[in-house]
Amino acid sequence: MEPEQLIARVQELTGRLEDLDDPACRSLAEELTSAVVQMYGAGLERIVELADAGTRDEMSKDSLVAGLLMIHDLYPVPIEERVAQALDTVRPYMESHGGNVELLGIEDGVAKLRLAGSCKSCRASSSTLELAVRQALAEAAPDLLGMDVEGIVEEEEEVTGVALPMVNGAPAWHTLNLDPPLALAAADVEGVPLFIANVDGTLLAYRNTCASCGGSMDGGALEQGALRCPGCGRSFFLPQAGRSMDDEHLQLQPIPLLREGEAIKVAL
């Protein structure tokens, strides 16, 4: 059984346990479950103690093992460091919209954050940026108890078609089957054409559609962050949310992007 199936099975059985009518039976089952979890936790703690640093590092990279380590408070990387690393992955996307995120600290398991900057005239709302941050933290630090955000990025005029897709209340992210490009690379996510651009080591994602002529952008020339459409010749500056360099009313549609090592994730 795959790890995701095991997790789903545990959740299903936990729900069925809570629905038992017999209080004594339910209490006994919960006590047994707790004892089994403690037993495996003690064994896992001994494994971590006996493992060398390299092995512990490899264990923390496995999503299933990492989840168990967090449950038993055995994860080798402090939560503050994991939160800071998660914010680093989403910061290029924030900065491309004129925003930024600052970690003020972690108190009682809650990350205190400040969103700064302004996204006026930018085709992504402050809620979209906040969702990107939430998803990054959920993946890197699922043991966080909450997230307290200050200084929400200034809202711009409403623009349709840029909200993150939601699954069970969380953004739906897709891992792209491609290596980080040296310059440009085209991709397709559920029938939506995208392009990924490497601007001085920072990856940015956009819909692969010119805001002027509607043609594909991935065949254009990318120089110092400016991408020229191969069809109409208009240039768009990618580090500033894909705004046109010769018409302030034109702008490419940016796509939230996260990096996890060599993996590239986007949300439509």
mmCIF file of C-alpha atoms in Angstrom:
data_model
loop_
_atom_site.group_PDB
_atom_site.id
_atom_site.type_symbol
_atom_site.label_atom_id
_atom_site.label_comp_id
_atom_site.label_asym_id
_atom_site.label_seq_id
_atom_site.Cartn_x
_atom_site.Cartn_y
_atom_site.Cartn_z
ATOM 1 C CA MET A 1 0.000 0.000 0.000
ATOM 2 C CA GLU A 2 1.349 3.439 -0.944
ATOM 3 C CA PRO A 3 2.112 5.976 1.850
ATOM 4 C CA GLU A 4 -0.779 8.208 0.774
ATOM 5 C CA GLN A 5 -3.147 5.221 0.942
ATOM 6 C CA LEU A 6 -1.857 4.302 4.405
ATOM 7 C CA ILE A 7 -2.454 7.827 5.673
ATOM 8 C CA ALA A 8 -5.947 7.845 4.202
ATOM 9 C CA ARG A 9 -6.635 4.443 5.787
ATOM 10 C CA VAL A 10 -5.513 5.664 9.215
ATOM 11 C CA GLN A 11 -7.763 8.706 8.903
ATOM 12 C CA GLU A 12 -10.697 6.526 7.868
ATOM 13 C CA LEU A 13 -10.241 4.122 10.783
ATOM 14 C CA THR A 14 -9.840 7.009 13.236
ATOM 15 C CA GLY A 15 -13.155 8.404 12.050
ATOM 16 C CA ARG A 16 -14.848 5.033 12.447
ATOM 17 C CA LEU A 17 -13.385 4.697 15.936
ATOM 18 C CA GLU A 18 -14.892 8.018 16.981
ATOM 19 C CA ASP A 19 -18.275 6.844 15.712
ATOM 20 C CA LEU A 20 -18.416 3.767 17.966
ATOM 21 C CA ASP A 21 -21.542 3.753 20.150
ATOM 22 C CA ASP A 22 -20.022 1.785 23.046
ATOM 23 C CA PRO A 23 -17.989 4.248 25.203
ATOM 24 C CA ALA A 24 -16.029 1.443 26.896
ATOM 25 C CA CYS A 25 -15.109 -0.131 23.554
ATOM 26 C CA ARG A 26 -14.146 3.250 22.111
ATOM 27 C CA SER A 27 -12.004 4.093 25.146
ATOM 28 C CA LEU A 28 -10.210 0.732 25.004
ATOM 29 C CA ALA A 29 -9.525 1.102 21.277
ATOM 30 C CA GLU A 30 -8.170 4.636 21.778
ATOM 31 C CA GLU A 31 -5.940 3.449 24.625
ATOM 32 C CA LEU A 32 -4.612 0.607 22.475
ATOM 33 C CA THR A 33 -3.937 2.992 19.572
ATOM 34 C CA SER A 34 -2.101 5.387 21.881
ATOM 35 C CA ALA A 35 0.040 2.584 23.313
ATOM 36 C CA VAL A 36 0.983 1.344 19.819
ATOM 37 C CA VAL A 37 1.905 4.879 18.715
ATOM 38 C CA GLN A 38 4.076 5.338 21.832
ATOM 39 C CA MET A 39 5.762 1.984 21.250
ATOM 40 C CA TYR A 40 6.645 2.827 17.651
ATOM 41 C CA GLY A 41 7.690 6.316 18.760
ATOM 42 C CA ALA A 42 10.138 4.865 21.293
ATOM 43 C CA GLY A 43 11.561 2.573 18.612
ATOM 44 C CA LEU A 44 11.864 5.441 16.144
ATOM 45 C CA GLU A 45 13.650 7.546 18.766
ATOM 46 C CA ARG A 46 16.180 4.744 19.276
ATOM 47 C CA ILE A 47 16.715 4.493 15.500
ATOM 48 C CA VAL A 48 17.384 8.233 15.290
ATOM 49 C CA GLU A 49 19.879 7.998 18.162
ATOM 50 C CA LEU A 50 21.786 5.155 16.493
ATOM 51 C CA ALA A 51 21.766 6.645 12.983
ATOM 52 C CA ASP A 52 24.636 8.813 11.778
ATOM 53 C CA ALA A 53 24.122 12.397 10.604
ATOM 54 C CA GLY A 54 23.944 11.426 6.927
ATOM 55 C CA THR A 55 21.293 8.783 7.556
ATOM 56 C CA ARG A 56 19.213 11.174 9.655
ATOM 57 C CA ASP A 57 19.398 13.712 6.836
ATOM 58 C CA GLU A 58 18.182 11.146 4.295
ATOM 59 C CA MET A 59 15.382 10.078 6.644
ATOM 60 C CA SER A 60 14.163 13.661 6.935
ATOM 61 C CA LYS A 61 13.885 13.916 3.141
ATOM 62 C CA ASP A 62 11.425 10.991 2.931
ATOM 63 C CA SER A 63 7.913 12.406 3.268
ATOM 64 C CA LEU A 64 6.482 9.396 5.146
ATOM 65 C CA VAL A 65 9.411 9.079 7.553
ATOM 66 C CA ALA A 66 9.543 12.844 8.025
ATOM 67 C CA GLY A 67 5.878 12.837 9.037
ATOM 68 C CA LEU A 68 6.529 10.170 11.670
ATOM 69 C CA LEU A 69 9.559 12.076 12.970
ATOM 70 C CA MET A 70 7.445 15.209 13.359
ATOM 71 C CA ILE A 71 4.673 13.332 15.168
ATOM 72 C CA HIS A 72 7.191 12.182 17.780
ATOM 73 C CA ASP A 73 9.125 15.480 17.902
ATOM 74 C CA LEU A 74 12.230 13.847 16.437
ATOM 75 C CA TYR A 75 12.662 15.852 13.234
ATOM 76 C CA PRO A 76 16.368 16.868 12.988
ATOM 77 C CA VAL A 77 15.787 20.334 11.483
ATOM 78 C CA PRO A 78 14.335 22.935 13.898
ATOM 79 C CA ILE A 79 10.935 24.291 12.921
ATOM 80 C CA GLU A 80 12.303 27.863 12.738
ATOM 81 C CA GLU A 81 14.838 26.791 10.117
ATOM 82 C CA ARG A 82 12.246 24.893 8.103
ATOM 83 C CA VAL A 83 9.874 27.868 8.116
ATOM 84 C CA ALA A 84 12.669 30.207 6.983
ATOM 85 C CA GLN A 85 13.615 27.803 4.169
ATOM 86 C CA ALA A 86 9.963 27.558 3.069
ATOM 87 C CA LEU A 87 9.666 31.338 2.881
ATOM 88 C CA ASP A 88 12.833 31.455 0.780
ATOM 89 C CA THR A 89 11.190 29.174 -1.802
ATOM 90 C CA VAL A 90 8.188 31.469 -2.251
ATOM 91 C CA ARG A 91 9.998 34.807 -1.907
ATOM 92 C CA PRO A 92 10.937 35.111 -5.635
ATOM 93 C CA TYR A 93 7.246 34.820 -6.547
ATOM 94 C CA MET A 94 6.359 37.436 -3.913
ATOM 95 C CA GLU A 95 9.057 39.798 -5.133
ATOM 96 C CA SER A 96 7.917 39.437 -8.751
ATOM 97 C CA HIS A 97 4.667 41.069 -7.608
ATOM 98 C CA GLY A 98 6.330 43.850 -5.633
ATOM 99 C CA GLY A 99 5.774 42.096 -2.309
ATOM 100 C CA ASN A 100 7.802 40.283 0.302
ATOM 101 C CA VAL A 101 7.348 38.184 3.423
ATOM 102 C CA GLU A 102 9.186 38.466 6.732
ATOM 103 C CA LEU A 103 9.310 35.935 9.560
ATOM 104 C CA LEU A 104 8.837 37.800 12.851
ATOM 105 C CA GLY A 105 9.165 34.691 14.974
ATOM 106 C CA ILE A 106 7.380 31.560 16.130
ATOM 107 C CA GLU A 107 5.363 31.661 19.347
ATOM 108 C CA ASP A 108 3.508 28.666 20.803
ATOM 109 C CA GLY A 109 3.762 26.866 17.461
ATOM 110 C CA VAL A 110 2.313 29.794 15.485
ATOM 111 C CA ALA A 111 4.421 31.496 12.792
ATOM 112 C CA LYS A 112 4.240 35.278 13.004
ATOM 113 C CA LEU A 113 4.630 36.746 9.510
ATOM 114 C CA ARG A 114 4.516 40.162 7.904
ATOM 115 C CA LEU A 115 3.586 40.608 4.249
ATOM 116 C CA ALA A 116 5.032 43.812 2.828
ATOM 117 C CA GLY A 117 4.954 45.742 -0.415
ATOM 118 C CA SER A 118 2.199 46.545 -2.855
ATOM 119 C CA CYS A 119 0.581 44.635 -5.657
ATOM 120 C CA LYS A 120 -1.462 47.433 -7.165
ATOM 121 C CA SER A 121 -2.021 46.841 -10.889
ATOM 122 C CA CYS A 122 -0.559 43.370 -10.401
ATOM 123 C CA ARG A 123 -2.532 40.347 -11.602
ATOM 124 C CA ALA A 124 -2.412 38.550 -8.273
ATOM 125 C CA SER A 125 -4.310 39.493 -5.126
ATOM 126 C CA SER A 126 -2.920 39.614 -1.610
ATOM 127 C CA SER A 127 -4.975 36.520 -0.802
ATOM 128 C CA THR A 128 -3.267 34.683 -3.672
ATOM 129 C CA LEU A 129 0.153 35.619 -2.277
ATOM 130 C CA GLU A 130 -0.886 34.584 1.220
ATOM 131 C CA LEU A 131 -2.096 31.210 -0.087
ATOM 132 C CA ALA A 132 1.280 30.621 -1.721
ATOM 133 C CA VAL A 133 2.959 31.263 1.635
ATOM 134 C CA ARG A 134 0.515 28.984 3.437
ATOM 135 C CA GLN A 135 1.162 26.138 1.013
ATOM 136 C CA ALA A 136 4.937 26.488 1.333
ATOM 137 C CA LEU A 137 4.666 26.326 5.124
ATOM 138 C CA ALA A 138 2.230 23.411 5.029
ATOM 139 C CA GLU A 139 4.723 21.337 3.032
ATOM 140 C CA ALA A 140 7.875 22.289 4.968
ATOM 141 C CA ALA A 141 6.429 22.570 8.480
ATOM 142 C CA PRO A 142 3.164 20.612 8.840
ATOM 143 C CA ASP A 143 3.733 20.620 12.607
ATOM 144 C CA LEU A 144 3.028 24.365 12.742
ATOM 145 C CA LEU A 145 -0.097 25.061 14.765
ATOM 146 C CA GLY A 146 -1.002 28.190 12.838
ATOM 147 C CA MET A 147 0.045 31.270 10.902
ATOM 148 C CA ASP A 148 -0.528 34.863 12.027
ATOM 149 C CA VAL A 149 -0.131 37.388 9.190
ATOM 150 C CA GLU A 150 0.396 41.125 9.616
ATOM 151 C CA GLY A 151 0.461 43.887 7.020
ATOM 152 C CA ILE A 152 -1.529 42.140 4.297
ATOM 153 C CA VAL A 153 -0.306 43.251 0.892
ATOM 154 C CA GLU A 154 -2.351 46.125 -0.477
ATOM 155 C CA GLU A 155 -5.245 44.904 -2.604
ATOM 156 C CA GLU A 156 -5.413 45.861 -6.238
ATOM 157 C CA GLU A 157 -8.425 46.220 -8.489
ATOM 158 C CA GLU A 158 -10.200 42.921 -8.934
ATOM 159 C CA VAL A 159 -8.938 40.850 -11.853
ATOM 160 C CA THR A 160 -10.621 37.559 -12.682
ATOM 161 C CA GLY A 161 -8.923 34.288 -13.476
ATOM 162 C CA VAL A 162 -5.957 34.442 -11.080
ATOM 163 C CA ALA A 163 -7.198 32.801 -7.884
ATOM 164 C CA LEU A 164 -5.446 29.621 -6.778
ATOM 165 C CA PRO A 165 -7.433 26.410 -7.332
ATOM 166 C CA MET A 166 -8.555 24.935 -4.042
ATOM 167 C CA VAL A 167 -8.673 21.306 -2.876
ATOM 168 C CA ASN A 168 -10.068 20.688 0.622
ATOM 169 C CA GLY A 169 -9.375 24.325 1.495
ATOM 170 C CA ALA A 170 -5.754 24.331 0.295
ATOM 171 C CA PRO A 171 -4.146 25.381 -2.997
ATOM 172 C CA ALA A 172 -3.815 22.622 -5.610
ATOM 173 C CA TRP A 173 -0.174 22.454 -6.696
ATOM 174 C CA HIS A 174 1.210 20.430 -9.600
ATOM 175 C CA THR A 175 4.756 19.092 -9.936
ATOM 176 C CA LEU A 176 6.159 19.698 -13.423
ATOM 177 C CA ASN A 177 7.981 16.900 -15.189
ATOM 178 C CA LEU A 178 10.931 19.002 -16.295
ATOM 179 C CA ASP A 179 14.356 20.093 -15.102
ATOM 180 C CA PRO A 180 15.025 23.743 -14.224
ATOM 181 C CA PRO A 181 15.624 25.409 -17.615
ATOM 182 C CA LEU A 182 18.682 27.440 -18.503
ATOM 183 C CA ALA A 183 16.432 30.081 -20.072
ATOM 184 C CA LEU A 184 12.889 29.094 -21.136
ATOM 185 C CA ALA A 185 10.881 25.892 -21.111
ATOM 186 C CA ALA A 186 7.290 25.210 -22.126
ATOM 187 C CA ALA A 187 5.015 23.085 -19.942
ATOM 188 C CA ASP A 188 1.425 21.921 -19.888
ATOM 189 C CA VAL A 189 -0.646 21.447 -16.739
ATOM 190 C CA GLU A 190 -4.075 19.888 -17.261
ATOM 191 C CA GLY A 191 -4.306 21.418 -20.717
ATOM 192 C CA VAL A 192 -3.095 24.861 -19.635
ATOM 193 C CA PRO A 193 0.053 25.962 -21.536
ATOM 194 C CA LEU A 194 2.730 27.558 -19.367
ATOM 195 C CA PHE A 195 6.324 28.625 -19.700
ATOM 196 C CA ILE A 196 9.048 28.595 -17.047
ATOM 197 C CA ALA A 197 11.751 31.270 -17.245
ATOM 198 C CA ASN A 198 15.124 31.314 -15.516
ATOM 199 C CA VAL A 199 16.002 34.917 -14.664
ATOM 200 C CA ASP A 200 19.423 35.050 -12.996
ATOM 201 C CA GLY A 201 18.786 31.764 -11.205
ATOM 202 C CA THR A 202 15.218 32.589 -10.166
ATOM 203 C CA LEU A 203 12.445 30.549 -11.793
ATOM 204 C CA LEU A 204 9.222 32.340 -12.744
ATOM 205 C CA ALA A 205 6.111 30.835 -14.321
ATOM 206 C CA TYR A 206 3.577 32.442 -16.676
ATOM 207 C CA ARG A 207 0.766 31.355 -18.927
ATOM 208 C CA ASN A 208 2.274 30.750 -22.350
ATOM 209 C CA THR A 209 0.144 33.390 -24.045
ATOM 210 C CA CYS A 210 1.196 36.835 -25.241
ATOM 211 C CA ALA A 211 -0.959 39.580 -23.750
ATOM 212 C CA SER A 212 -0.824 41.417 -27.076
ATOM 213 C CA CYS A 213 -1.182 38.922 -29.931
ATOM 214 C CA GLY A 214 -2.193 35.754 -28.075
ATOM 215 C CA GLY A 215 0.711 33.740 -29.482
ATOM 216 C CA SER A 216 3.093 31.460 -27.578
ATOM 217 C CA MET A 217 5.931 33.118 -25.682
ATOM 218 C CA ASP A 218 8.322 30.212 -25.120
ATOM 219 C CA GLY A 219 10.036 30.720 -28.484
ATOM 220 C CA GLY A 220 10.971 34.322 -27.694
ATOM 221 C CA ALA A 221 14.330 35.792 -26.711
ATOM 222 C CA LEU A 222 14.980 36.295 -23.000
ATOM 223 C CA GLU A 223 17.547 38.957 -22.133
ATOM 224 C CA GLN A 224 18.120 40.387 -18.646
ATOM 225 C CA GLY A 225 14.597 39.514 -17.556
ATOM 226 C CA ALA A 226 12.896 40.919 -20.667
ATOM 227 C CA LEU A 227 11.079 38.372 -22.839
ATOM 228 C CA ARG A 228 10.259 39.335 -26.425
ATOM 229 C CA CYS A 229 7.197 37.756 -28.038
ATOM 230 C CA PRO A 230 8.280 35.896 -31.216
ATOM 231 C CA GLY A 231 4.980 36.822 -32.848
ATOM 232 C CA CYS A 232 4.375 40.528 -32.332
ATOM 233 C CA GLY A 233 7.760 41.582 -30.963
ATOM 234 C CA ARG A 234 6.456 43.164 -27.754
ATOM 235 C CA SER A 235 8.691 42.783 -24.683
ATOM 236 C CA PHE A 236 7.531 41.903 -21.169
ATOM 237 C CA PHE A 237 9.649 42.300 -18.023
ATOM 238 C CA LEU A 238 9.298 39.051 -16.087
ATOM 239 C CA PRO A 239 10.745 40.138 -12.693
ATOM 240 C CA GLN A 240 7.958 42.720 -12.442
ATOM 241 C CA ALA A 241 4.961 40.442 -12.896
ATOM 242 C CA GLY A 242 5.343 40.290 -16.694
ATOM 243 C CA ARG A 243 4.384 43.889 -17.383
ATOM 244 C CA SER A 244 4.775 45.131 -20.948
ATOM 245 C CA MET A 245 7.778 47.389 -21.460
ATOM 246 C CA ASP A 246 5.998 49.554 -24.050
ATOM 247 C CA ASP A 247 2.311 49.456 -23.031
ATOM 248 C CA GLU A 248 1.293 49.775 -19.376
ATOM 249 C CA HIS A 249 -2.088 48.188 -20.121
ATOM 250 C CA LEU A 250 -0.557 44.863 -21.176
ATOM 251 C CA GLN A 251 0.707 42.189 -18.798
ATOM 252 C CA LEU A 252 1.404 38.466 -18.924
ATOM 253 C CA GLN A 253 -0.451 36.256 -16.454
ATOM 254 C CA PRO A 254 1.915 35.061 -13.696
ATOM 255 C CA ILE A 255 1.568 31.631 -12.122
ATOM 256 C CA PRO A 256 2.611 30.828 -8.507
ATOM 257 C CA LEU A 257 5.760 28.681 -8.497
ATOM 258 C CA LEU A 258 7.549 26.835 -5.705
ATOM 259 C CA ARG A 259 10.847 24.938 -5.805
ATOM 260 C CA GLU A 260 11.659 21.899 -3.669
ATOM 261 C CA GLY A 261 15.200 20.968 -4.559
ATOM 262 C CA GLU A 262 15.077 20.193 -8.263
ATOM 263 C CA ALA A 263 11.285 19.789 -8.253
ATOM 264 C CA ILE A 264 9.196 22.633 -9.707
ATOM 265 C CA LYS A 265 5.591 23.098 -8.542
ATOM 266 C CA VAL A 266 2.984 25.474 -9.944
ATOM 267 C CA ALA A 267 -0.615 26.367 -9.123
ATOM 268 C CA LEU A 268 -2.870 27.335 -11.991
#
